[in-house]
mmCIF file of C-alpha atoms in Angstrom:
data_model
loop_
_atom_site.group_PDB
_atom_site.id
_atom_site.type_symbol
_atom_site.label_atom_id
_atom_site.label_comp_id
_atom_site.label_asym_id
_atom_site.label_seq_id
_atom_site.Cartn_x
_atom_site.Cartn_y
_atom_site.Cartn_z
ATOM 1 C CA MET A 281 120.745 90.921 70.564
ATOM 2 C CA LEU A 282 117.380 92.402 69.616
ATOM 3 C CA LYS A 283 114.463 90.018 70.039
ATOM 4 C CA ARG A 284 112.781 89.952 66.631
ATOM 5 C CA THR A 285 109.250 89.686 67.873
ATOM 6 C CA SER A 286 107.671 90.378 64.472
ATOM 7 C CA TYR A 287 109.015 87.028 63.273
ATOM 8 C CA ILE A 288 108.796 85.049 66.515
ATOM 9 C CA ASP A 289 105.150 86.054 67.021
ATOM 10 C CA LYS A 290 104.349 84.434 63.658
ATOM 11 C CA ILE A 291 106.272 81.242 64.467
ATOM 12 C CA ARG A 292 105.104 80.798 68.082
ATOM 13 C CA PRO A 293 101.635 79.358 67.210
ATOM 14 C CA PHE A 294 103.442 76.427 65.539
ATOM 15 C CA TYR A 295 105.735 75.488 68.440
ATOM 16 C CA GLU A 296 103.697 72.382 69.280
ATOM 17 C CA SER A 297 102.755 71.481 65.716
ATOM 18 C CA ASP A 298 104.126 68.435 63.911
ATOM 19 C CA LEU A 299 104.673 70.701 60.896
ATOM 20 C CA ILE A 300 108.346 71.277 60.145
ATOM 21 C CA LYS A 301 109.184 74.904 60.850
ATOM 22 C CA VAL A 302 111.421 76.035 57.963
ATOM 23 C CA ILE A 303 113.272 79.323 58.593
ATOM 24 C CA THR A 304 115.100 80.703 55.572
ATOM 25 C CA GLY A 305 116.910 83.851 54.526
ATOM 26 C CA ILE A 306 120.211 85.267 53.352
ATOM 27 C CA ARG A 307 123.381 84.596 55.329
ATOM 28 C CA ARG A 308 123.845 86.776 58.416
ATOM 29 C CA CYS A 309 120.334 88.190 58.365
ATOM 30 C CA GLY A 310 119.666 86.826 61.862
ATOM 31 C CA LYS A 311 118.121 83.362 61.262
ATOM 32 C CA SER A 312 120.331 81.706 63.867
ATOM 33 C CA VAL A 313 119.489 84.401 66.412
ATOM 34 C CA VAL A 314 115.751 83.918 65.815
ATOM 35 C CA LEU A 315 116.210 80.149 66.147
ATOM 36 C CA GLU A 316 118.156 80.641 69.381
ATOM 37 C CA GLN A 317 115.478 82.951 70.782
ATOM 38 C CA ILE A 318 112.763 80.383 69.992
ATOM 39 C CA ARG A 319 114.882 77.660 71.576
ATOM 40 C CA ASP A 320 115.370 79.768 74.716
ATOM 41 C CA GLU A 321 111.616 80.388 74.991
ATOM 42 C CA ILE A 322 110.886 76.671 74.809
ATOM 43 C CA SER A 323 113.834 75.702 77.034
ATOM 44 C CA SER A 324 112.613 78.113 79.740
ATOM 45 C CA ARG A 325 109.542 75.868 80.082
ATOM 46 C CA GLY A 326 111.801 72.932 80.997
ATOM 47 C CA GLU A 327 111.297 71.108 77.691
ATOM 48 C CA LYS A 328 113.724 68.598 76.160
ATOM 49 C CA ILE A 329 115.964 70.254 73.562
ATOM 50 C CA ILE A 330 118.297 69.011 70.830
ATOM 51 C CA SER A 331 120.212 71.784 69.063
ATOM 52 C CA LEU A 332 122.762 71.389 66.243
ATOM 53 C CA ASN A 333 124.496 74.129 64.264
ATOM 54 C CA PHE A 334 125.988 72.726 61.071
ATOM 55 C CA GLU A 335 128.244 75.749 60.623
ATOM 56 C CA ASP A 336 130.082 74.362 63.657
ATOM 57 C CA ARG A 337 132.911 72.268 62.228
ATOM 58 C CA ALA A 338 132.708 69.751 65.058
ATOM 59 C CA VAL A 339 129.035 69.126 64.261
ATOM 60 C CA SER A 340 129.416 68.959 60.476
ATOM 61 C CA LEU A 341 132.293 66.485 60.759
ATOM 62 C CA LYS A 342 130.298 64.211 63.061
ATOM 63 C CA ILE A 343 127.003 64.335 61.152
ATOM 64 C CA LYS A 344 127.362 64.318 57.363
ATOM 65 C CA ASN A 345 124.191 62.675 56.060
ATOM 66 C CA ASP A 346 120.581 61.838 56.829
ATOM 67 C CA LEU A 347 121.287 58.467 58.442
ATOM 68 C CA GLU A 348 123.855 59.916 60.853
ATOM 69 C CA LEU A 349 121.488 62.755 61.739
ATOM 70 C CA ILE A 350 118.565 60.433 62.432
ATOM 71 C CA GLU A 351 120.784 58.164 64.507
ATOM 72 C CA PHE A 352 122.069 61.100 66.563
ATOM 73 C CA VAL A 353 118.582 62.458 67.279
ATOM 74 C CA GLU A 354 117.213 59.024 68.193
ATOM 75 C CA LYS A 355 120.094 58.411 70.597
ATOM 76 C CA GLU A 356 119.520 61.771 72.312
ATOM 77 C CA MET A 357 115.764 61.148 72.590
ATOM 78 C CA SER A 358 116.349 57.755 74.171
ATOM 79 C CA ALA A 359 117.324 59.556 77.394
ATOM 80 C CA ALA A 360 113.637 60.461 77.889
ATOM 81 C CA PRO A 361 111.581 58.538 75.295
ATOM 82 C CA GLU A 362 108.298 59.379 76.975
ATOM 83 C CA LYS A 363 108.855 63.122 76.563
ATOM 84 C CA LYS A 364 108.220 65.364 73.586
ATOM 85 C CA TRP A 365 111.467 66.795 72.211
ATOM 86 C CA TYR A 366 112.171 70.053 70.383
ATOM 87 C CA VAL A 367 114.837 69.732 67.699
ATOM 88 C CA PHE A 368 116.695 72.729 66.221
ATOM 89 C CA LEU A 369 118.867 72.193 63.137
ATOM 90 C CA ASP A 370 120.716 75.337 62.017
ATOM 91 C CA GLU A 371 122.016 75.650 58.398
ATOM 92 C CA ILE A 372 120.866 72.133 57.643
ATOM 93 C CA GLN A 373 121.540 72.348 53.889
ATOM 94 C CA SER A 374 125.120 71.157 54.495
ATOM 95 C CA VAL A 375 123.818 67.692 55.486
ATOM 96 C CA LYS A 376 123.570 65.256 52.587
ATOM 97 C CA ASN A 377 119.944 64.159 52.046
ATOM 98 C CA TRP A 378 118.803 66.456 54.842
ATOM 99 C CA ASN A 379 115.314 66.448 53.326
ATOM 100 C CA LEU A 380 115.054 62.684 53.850
ATOM 101 C CA ALA A 381 116.104 63.132 57.467
ATOM 102 C CA CYS A 382 113.367 65.736 57.984
ATOM 103 C CA ARG A 383 110.759 63.451 56.487
ATOM 104 C CA SER A 384 111.700 60.697 58.933
ATOM 105 C CA LEU A 385 112.151 62.890 62.004
ATOM 106 C CA ARG A 386 108.765 64.586 61.728
ATOM 107 C CA LEU A 387 107.120 61.195 62.317
ATOM 108 C CA LYS A 388 108.655 60.997 65.794
ATOM 109 C CA ASN A 389 107.487 62.617 69.030
ATOM 110 C CA LEU A 390 109.213 65.910 68.385
ATOM 111 C CA SER A 391 108.784 69.427 67.061
ATOM 112 C CA LEU A 392 111.310 70.202 64.332
ATOM 113 C CA PHE A 393 112.802 73.614 63.473
ATOM 114 C CA ILE A 394 115.300 74.008 60.628
ATOM 115 C CA THR A 395 117.126 76.955 59.073
ATOM 116 C CA GLY A 396 119.009 77.394 55.811
ATOM 117 C CA SER A 397 120.425 80.075 53.531
ATOM 118 C CA ASN A 398 119.120 78.734 50.256
ATOM 119 C CA SER A 399 115.627 78.812 48.808
ATOM 120 C CA LYS A 400 116.089 75.233 47.610
ATOM 121 C CA LEU A 401 115.001 74.385 51.143
ATOM 122 C CA LEU A 402 111.566 75.027 49.664
ATOM 123 C CA SER A 403 112.273 73.316 46.343
ATOM 124 C CA ARG A 404 109.684 71.299 44.461
ATOM 125 C CA GLU A 405 111.312 68.057 45.575
ATOM 126 C CA PHE A 406 111.227 69.056 49.217
ATOM 127 C CA THR A 407 107.616 70.211 49.183
ATOM 128 C CA LYS A 408 106.531 67.104 47.261
ATOM 129 C CA GLU A 409 108.231 64.767 49.722
ATOM 130 C CA LEU A 410 106.684 66.482 52.727
ATOM 131 C CA SER A 411 103.218 66.728 51.175
ATOM 132 C CA GLY A 412 102.618 70.107 52.758
ATOM 133 C CA ARG A 413 103.823 69.039 56.195
ATOM 134 C CA TYR A 414 105.821 72.193 56.764
ATOM 135 C CA VAL A 415 105.372 75.913 57.322
ATOM 136 C CA SER A 416 107.967 78.430 56.137
ATOM 137 C CA PHE A 417 109.189 81.787 57.405
ATOM 138 C CA THR A 418 111.698 84.099 55.718
ATOM 139 C CA ILE A 419 113.953 86.249 57.900
ATOM 140 C CA ARG A 420 115.435 89.387 56.372
ATOM 141 C CA PRO A 421 118.000 92.022 57.424
ATOM 142 C CA PHE A 422 116.802 94.706 59.835
ATOM 143 C CA VAL A 423 114.282 97.316 58.770
ATOM 144 C CA TYR A 424 114.684 100.764 60.279
ATOM 145 C CA LYS A 425 112.389 100.216 63.273
ATOM 146 C CA GLU A 426 114.499 97.207 64.270
ATOM 147 C CA ILE A 427 117.714 99.157 63.679
ATOM 148 C CA LEU A 428 116.587 101.869 66.108
ATOM 149 C CA GLU A 429 115.751 99.259 68.773
ATOM 150 C CA TYR A 430 119.081 97.493 68.361
ATOM 151 C CA ALA A 431 121.011 100.766 68.262
ATOM 152 C CA GLU A 432 119.422 101.706 71.580
ATOM 153 C CA GLU A 433 120.610 98.388 73.040
ATOM 154 C CA LEU A 434 124.121 99.208 71.819
ATOM 155 C CA GLY A 435 123.963 102.800 73.065
ATOM 156 C CA ARG A 436 124.334 104.171 69.560
ATOM 157 C CA SER A 437 122.332 106.209 67.055
ATOM 158 C CA VAL A 438 121.772 105.311 63.392
ATOM 159 C CA SER A 439 120.525 107.907 60.926
ATOM 160 C CA ILE A 440 118.148 107.296 58.037
ATOM 161 C CA ASN A 441 120.938 108.219 55.641
ATOM 162 C CA ASP A 442 123.161 105.533 57.199
ATOM 163 C CA TYR A 443 120.357 103.014 56.570
ATOM 164 C CA LEU A 444 119.996 104.162 52.941
ATOM 165 C CA VAL A 445 123.696 103.637 52.348
ATOM 166 C CA TYR A 446 124.743 100.632 54.441
ATOM 167 C CA GLY A 447 121.479 98.752 54.961
ATOM 168 C CA GLY A 448 120.369 96.481 57.766
ATOM 169 C CA PHE A 449 122.645 93.454 58.190
ATOM 170 C CA PRO A 450 122.535 93.083 62.000
ATOM 171 C CA LYS A 451 126.210 92.399 62.659
ATOM 172 C CA ARG A 452 127.399 95.613 61.007
ATOM 173 C CA PHE A 453 125.988 97.715 63.851
ATOM 174 C CA GLU A 454 128.410 96.106 66.277
ATOM 175 C CA PHE A 455 131.393 97.747 64.563
ATOM 176 C CA SER A 456 132.201 101.212 65.870
ATOM 177 C CA GLY A 457 134.537 102.109 63.001
ATOM 178 C CA LYS A 458 133.501 102.626 59.383
ATOM 179 C CA GLU A 459 136.543 100.755 58.069
ATOM 180 C CA GLU A 460 135.751 97.663 60.120
ATOM 181 C CA MET A 461 132.078 97.781 59.100
ATOM 182 C CA LEU A 462 132.976 98.022 55.404
ATOM 183 C CA ARG A 463 135.421 95.133 55.732
ATOM 184 C CA TYR A 464 132.645 93.040 57.269
ATOM 185 C CA LEU A 465 130.154 93.941 54.505
ATOM 186 C CA ASN A 466 132.697 93.196 51.780
ATOM 187 C CA ASP A 467 133.593 89.873 53.370
ATOM 188 C CA LEU A 468 129.903 89.015 53.653
ATOM 189 C CA ASP A 469 129.370 89.882 49.996
ATOM 190 C CA GLU A 470 132.315 87.692 48.999
ATOM 191 C CA THR A 471 131.054 84.826 51.155
ATOM 192 C CA ILE A 472 127.614 84.887 49.570
ATOM 193 C CA VAL A 473 128.982 85.112 46.013
ATOM 194 C CA ILE A 474 131.815 82.603 46.463
ATOM 195 C CA ASN A 475 130.623 80.106 49.067
ATOM 196 C CA ASP A 476 126.904 80.170 48.460
ATOM 197 C CA ILE A 477 126.864 80.337 44.677
ATOM 198 C CA ILE A 478 130.107 79.765 42.761
ATOM 199 C CA SER A 479 131.178 76.843 44.940
ATOM 200 C CA ARG A 480 127.721 75.366 45.414
ATOM 201 C CA TYR A 481 126.807 75.398 41.723
ATOM 202 C CA LYS A 482 130.355 74.754 40.488
ATOM 203 C CA ILE A 483 130.263 77.788 38.205
ATOM 204 C CA ARG A 484 133.215 77.577 35.835
ATOM 205 C CA LYS A 485 132.840 80.996 34.202
ATOM 206 C CA ASP A 486 133.311 82.751 37.511
ATOM 207 C CA GLU A 487 134.504 86.031 35.946
ATOM 208 C CA VAL A 488 131.352 86.187 33.791
ATOM 209 C CA PHE A 489 129.266 85.477 36.869
ATOM 210 C CA ARG A 490 131.033 88.197 38.882
ATOM 211 C CA LYS A 491 130.452 90.749 36.105
ATOM 212 C CA LEU A 492 126.758 89.890 36.014
ATOM 213 C CA VAL A 493 126.504 90.098 39.809
ATOM 214 C CA ASP A 494 128.182 93.496 39.925
ATOM 215 C CA TYR A 495 125.910 94.841 37.183
ATOM 216 C CA VAL A 496 122.716 93.548 38.766
ATOM 217 C CA LEU A 497 123.511 94.601 42.330
ATOM 218 C CA VAL A 498 124.367 98.195 41.373
ATOM 219 C CA SER A 499 121.244 98.371 39.187
ATOM 220 C CA ASN A 500 118.692 97.703 41.912
ATOM 221 C CA ALA A 501 115.150 99.101 41.657
ATOM 222 C CA ARG A 502 115.156 98.906 37.872
ATOM 223 C CA ILE A 503 113.163 96.934 35.293
ATOM 224 C CA PHE A 504 115.129 94.056 33.793
ATOM 225 C CA SER A 505 114.750 91.156 31.436
ATOM 226 C CA SER A 506 117.253 88.373 30.889
ATOM 227 C CA ASN A 507 117.672 89.718 27.377
ATOM 228 C CA SER A 508 118.576 93.224 28.587
ATOM 229 C CA ILE A 509 121.240 91.793 30.913
ATOM 230 C CA PHE A 510 122.549 89.611 28.084
ATOM 231 C CA ASN A 511 122.814 92.679 25.843
ATOM 232 C CA TYR A 512 124.734 94.583 28.514
ATOM 233 C CA LEU A 513 127.238 91.760 28.936
ATOM 234 C CA LYS A 514 127.572 91.513 25.172
ATOM 235 C CA SER A 515 128.307 95.256 24.983
ATOM 236 C CA GLN A 516 131.122 94.643 27.469
ATOM 237 C CA LYS A 517 132.580 91.915 25.207
ATOM 238 C CA ILE A 518 131.529 89.233 27.713
ATOM 239 C CA GLU A 519 130.498 85.979 26.066
ATOM 240 C CA CYS A 520 127.546 84.086 27.544
ATOM 241 C CA SER A 521 124.099 82.867 26.516
ATOM 242 C CA ILE A 522 120.692 84.095 27.624
ATOM 243 C CA ASN A 523 120.156 80.700 29.276
ATOM 244 C CA THR A 524 123.311 81.286 31.306
ATOM 245 C CA VAL A 525 122.041 84.722 32.354
ATOM 246 C CA MET A 526 118.741 83.204 33.475
ATOM 247 C CA LYS A 527 120.546 80.483 35.391
ATOM 248 C CA TYR A 528 122.842 82.960 37.153
ATOM 249 C CA LEU A 529 119.874 85.155 38.139
ATOM 250 C CA ASP A 530 118.170 82.070 39.579
ATOM 251 C CA HIS A 531 121.290 81.367 41.635
ATOM 252 C CA LEU A 532 121.246 84.911 43.030
ATOM 253 C CA GLU A 533 117.599 84.509 43.993
ATOM 254 C CA GLU A 534 118.253 81.122 45.570
ATOM 255 C CA ALA A 535 120.916 82.706 47.788
ATOM 256 C CA TYR A 536 118.428 85.506 48.637
ATOM 257 C CA ALA A 537 120.846 88.124 47.264
ATOM 258 C CA ILE A 538 118.142 89.617 45.030
ATOM 259 C CA ARG A 539 114.358 89.726 44.912
ATOM 260 C CA LYS A 540 112.185 90.421 41.925
ATOM 261 C CA ILE A 541 108.614 91.552 41.453
ATOM 262 C CA PRO A 542 106.639 91.331 38.198
ATOM 263 C CA GLN A 543 105.039 94.132 36.216
ATOM 264 C CA TYR A 544 101.292 94.402 35.957
ATOM 265 C CA SER A 545 100.117 96.059 32.757
ATOM 266 C CA THR A 546 96.736 97.780 32.699
ATOM 267 C CA LYS A 547 96.821 97.555 28.911
ATOM 268 C CA ALA A 548 97.509 93.807 28.788
ATOM 269 C CA LYS A 549 95.444 93.220 31.955
ATOM 270 C CA LYS A 550 97.991 90.678 33.155
ATOM 271 C CA ARG A 551 101.361 90.194 34.793
ATOM 272 C CA LEU A 552 104.353 90.606 32.513
ATOM 273 C CA ASP A 553 106.608 87.957 34.030
ATOM 274 C CA PHE A 554 109.282 88.246 31.325
ATOM 275 C CA TYR A 555 110.021 91.756 32.640
ATOM 276 C CA ALA A 556 110.667 92.153 36.348
ATOM 277 C CA LYS A 557 111.994 94.758 38.733
ATOM 278 C CA LEU A 558 114.993 93.588 40.728
ATOM 279 C CA TYR A 559 115.803 94.638 44.286
ATOM 280 C CA ASP A 560 118.845 93.877 46.416
ATOM 281 C CA GLU A 561 118.122 91.966 49.602
ATOM 282 C CA ASP A 562 120.100 94.725 51.304
ATOM 283 C CA VAL A 563 121.220 98.064 49.853
ATOM 284 C CA ALA A 564 124.744 97.448 51.156
ATOM 285 C CA PHE A 565 125.240 95.257 48.082
ATOM 286 C CA ASN A 566 124.893 98.379 45.945
ATOM 287 C CA SER A 567 126.865 100.751 48.144
ATOM 288 C CA ILE A 568 130.005 98.636 48.580
ATOM 289 C CA ARG A 569 130.337 98.650 44.773
ATOM 290 C CA GLN A 570 130.317 102.444 44.495
ATOM 291 C CA MET A 571 133.440 104.570 44.089
ATOM 292 C CA ASN A 572 134.385 107.736 45.978
ATOM 293 C CA ASN A 573 131.278 107.696 48.191
ATOM 294 C CA ARG A 574 129.045 108.388 45.183
ATOM 295 C CA PHE A 575 126.197 106.375 46.660
ATOM 296 C CA ASP A 576 123.030 105.711 44.664
ATOM 297 C CA LEU A 577 120.609 107.115 47.230
ATOM 298 C CA THR A 578 117.778 107.484 44.719
ATOM 299 C CA HIS A 579 117.518 103.772 43.912
ATOM 300 C CA ASN A 580 118.552 102.694 47.406
ATOM 301 C CA LEU A 581 115.641 104.680 48.819
ATOM 302 C CA GLU A 582 113.197 102.810 46.591
ATOM 303 C CA ASN A 583 114.892 99.531 47.555
ATOM 304 C CA VAL A 584 114.462 100.410 51.231
ATOM 305 C CA VAL A 585 110.774 101.182 50.686
ATOM 306 C CA TYR A 586 110.437 97.777 48.999
ATOM 307 C CA ASN A 587 112.087 96.052 51.979
ATOM 308 C CA GLU A 588 109.875 97.897 54.445
ATOM 309 C CA LEU A 589 106.673 97.064 52.515
ATOM 310 C CA VAL A 590 107.635 93.369 52.426
ATOM 311 C CA PHE A 591 108.265 93.518 56.186
ATOM 312 C CA MET A 592 104.781 95.024 56.606
ATOM 313 C CA GLY A 593 103.350 92.003 54.776
ATOM 314 C CA TYR A 594 102.383 93.488 51.420
ATOM 315 C CA GLU A 595 102.321 91.565 48.137
ATOM 316 C CA LEU A 596 104.007 93.774 45.558
ATOM 317 C CA SER A 597 104.064 94.254 41.813
ATOM 318 C CA VAL A 598 105.048 97.086 39.492
ATOM 319 C CA TYR A 599 102.023 98.860 37.991
ATOM 320 C CA ASN A 600 102.342 99.911 34.354
ATOM 321 C CA VAL A 601 99.744 102.364 33.064
ATOM 322 C CA ASP A 602 100.026 103.425 29.437
ATOM 323 C CA GLY A 603 103.776 102.888 29.495
ATOM 324 C CA LYS A 604 104.236 104.919 32.686
ATOM 325 C CA GLU A 605 105.467 103.136 35.791
ATOM 326 C CA ILE A 606 104.055 103.250 39.302
ATOM 327 C CA ASP A 607 106.647 101.672 41.561
ATOM 328 C CA PHE A 608 104.356 99.454 43.628
ATOM 329 C CA LEU A 609 100.898 98.014 43.634
ATOM 330 C CA ALA A 610 100.819 96.935 47.291
ATOM 331 C CA ALA A 611 98.115 94.495 48.398
ATOM 332 C CA LYS A 612 97.205 93.151 51.849
ATOM 333 C CA ASP A 613 93.995 92.106 53.584
ATOM 334 C CA GLY A 614 91.873 92.901 50.557
ATOM 335 C CA LYS A 615 93.184 96.465 50.253
ATOM 336 C CA GLU A 616 95.344 97.800 47.430
ATOM 337 C CA TYR A 617 97.550 100.876 47.338
ATOM 338 C CA LEU A 618 99.407 102.567 44.492
ATOM 339 C CA VAL A 619 102.789 103.672 45.841
ATOM 340 C CA GLN A 620 105.182 105.973 44.024
ATOM 341 C CA VAL A 621 108.688 106.537 45.410
ATOM 342 C CA ALA A 622 111.162 109.364 44.725
ATOM 343 C CA TYR A 623 114.116 110.766 46.613
ATOM 344 C CA SER A 624 112.695 114.270 46.124
ATOM 345 C CA VAL A 625 110.003 116.003 44.084
ATOM 346 C CA VAL A 626 111.181 119.531 44.772
ATOM 347 C CA GLU A 627 112.201 119.973 41.134
ATOM 348 C CA GLU A 628 109.188 120.670 38.911
ATOM 349 C CA SER A 629 110.215 118.105 36.289
ATOM 350 C CA THR A 630 110.491 115.344 38.896
ATOM 351 C CA TYR A 631 107.177 116.364 40.447
ATOM 352 C CA GLU A 632 105.434 116.103 37.073
ATOM 353 C CA ARG A 633 107.073 112.772 36.271
ATOM 354 C CA GLU A 634 106.115 111.113 39.572
ATOM 355 C CA PHE A 635 102.541 112.407 39.644
ATOM 356 C CA ALA A 636 101.761 111.771 35.948
ATOM 357 C CA PRO A 637 100.988 108.014 36.164
ATOM 358 C CA LEU A 638 99.009 108.462 39.381
ATOM 359 C CA ASN A 639 96.860 111.124 37.711
ATOM 360 C CA LEU A 640 95.949 108.694 34.909
ATOM 361 C CA LEU A 641 94.069 106.427 37.336
ATOM 362 C CA ASP A 642 90.818 106.765 39.229
ATOM 363 C CA ASN A 643 90.688 106.940 43.010
ATOM 364 C CA SER A 644 89.428 103.400 43.681
ATOM 365 C CA ARG A 645 92.830 102.699 45.280
ATOM 366 C CA GLN A 646 94.611 104.996 47.698
ATOM 367 C CA LYS A 647 97.497 106.792 45.965
ATOM 368 C CA ILE A 648 100.660 107.343 47.990
ATOM 369 C CA LEU A 649 103.881 109.211 47.292
ATOM 370 C CA ILE A 650 106.910 108.538 49.527
ATOM 371 C CA THR A 651 109.887 110.933 49.371
ATOM 372 C CA ASN A 652 112.732 112.181 51.529
ATOM 373 C CA ASP A 653 111.374 115.742 51.344
ATOM 374 C CA ASP A 654 110.384 117.593 54.494
ATOM 375 C CA ASN A 655 107.658 119.597 52.742
ATOM 376 C CA ASP A 656 104.197 118.078 52.359
ATOM 377 C CA PHE A 657 103.339 117.508 48.684
ATOM 378 C CA SER A 658 99.933 115.936 49.293
ATOM 379 C CA THR A 659 97.142 116.761 46.869
ATOM 380 C CA SER A 660 93.398 116.120 46.934
ATOM 381 C CA THR A 661 94.029 112.652 45.421
ATOM 382 C CA VAL A 662 97.600 111.744 46.436
ATOM 383 C CA ARG A 663 98.808 111.268 50.010
ATOM 384 C CA HIS A 664 102.437 112.269 50.523
ATOM 385 C CA ILE A 665 104.315 110.416 53.259
ATOM 386 C CA ARG A 666 107.729 111.631 54.379
ATOM 387 C CA LEU A 667 110.302 108.829 54.459
ATOM 388 C CA SER A 668 111.028 109.502 58.134
ATOM 389 C CA ASP A 669 107.342 108.929 58.935
ATOM 390 C CA PHE A 670 106.978 105.931 56.622
ATOM 391 C CA LEU A 671 109.889 104.092 58.273
ATOM 392 C CA MET A 672 108.060 104.171 61.614
ATOM 393 C CA MET A 673 104.704 102.949 60.237
ATOM 394 C CA ARG A 674 103.343 99.451 60.829
ATOM 395 C CA ASP A 675 101.278 99.546 57.629
ATOM 396 C CA LEU A 676 100.180 102.028 54.988
ATOM 397 C CA GLU A 677 97.160 103.059 57.010
ATOM 398 C CA GLY A 678 99.445 104.698 59.511
#
């Protein structure tokens, strides 16, 4: 399996720290692999290791709550009490009162690493109890650079179009047949929706929830409000309240199925948090809901650019100038970029539409257009980056 150095390099400086290392992310994005690779690095130095995976039925049956977990760790450490231990707890959210166990364990002579598939790992209660004694890292599905590295390991090739359609969940690349890959992606989708949300939150109106999920996940890279989603459901004769819509969207975010970024209005000079742009954690969530191979490459391309920019470390918001939208205001290290994304600007009408909001602004920020076109559409004020080049960049400087 590909060593995900971009993540491990960020975590490595904290190996010896008494801060709890919290590793989160959507199911099957590679958290357990990253945890295993960290464990192997530390184990190769001859250190004392305790490793528990709570998706292993034998482990989850033996250790169900905080007291049993603490007792188990203490018993293991008693074999060499004078040594520092390194404790790895994978998918810890299945342990009752796991947060209390973490609070107690971090006081011992150990370095603690935990993973989970729910953002409640970083809930207000958790952060309050630990008083800032943790550091968090979010793992995400592969970006294209990682896909190419992993494909080389597997002796395969993966095209950009394949990435735009089926995304970057690591396990899917191990299937040689399209049918098997699609079965895996559909099963993963069902697991996240059923196991991680409906079951966890005991949602009774599961058909309403499924309708909302389908609508949101095929409408990625679009501006939404809870009210607009409510109105759509109402138009489909689906009864639910706006509060229910907001709650269901929160559940999707907590399971890392969707991400949202706010709008920034130049007119209001502030963030418009009641309107947000929603992105799928992986474009596969859109594509598996499409019929007859009519894939939504236009919005998937923007979603992919979003994922890549997040991987590069940019803080993102939508930039609204006089009612015209620029897809991303990307900020990092004191620099800001205005980034517009389109599948193609070959057509004159599309060219005018994408350039219009950029032309309304001065040149105090670098203006960038990313498309799948081969031709260079750069102007004196706008830098055009071909998607194939962008996917290989480490940052927007090149």
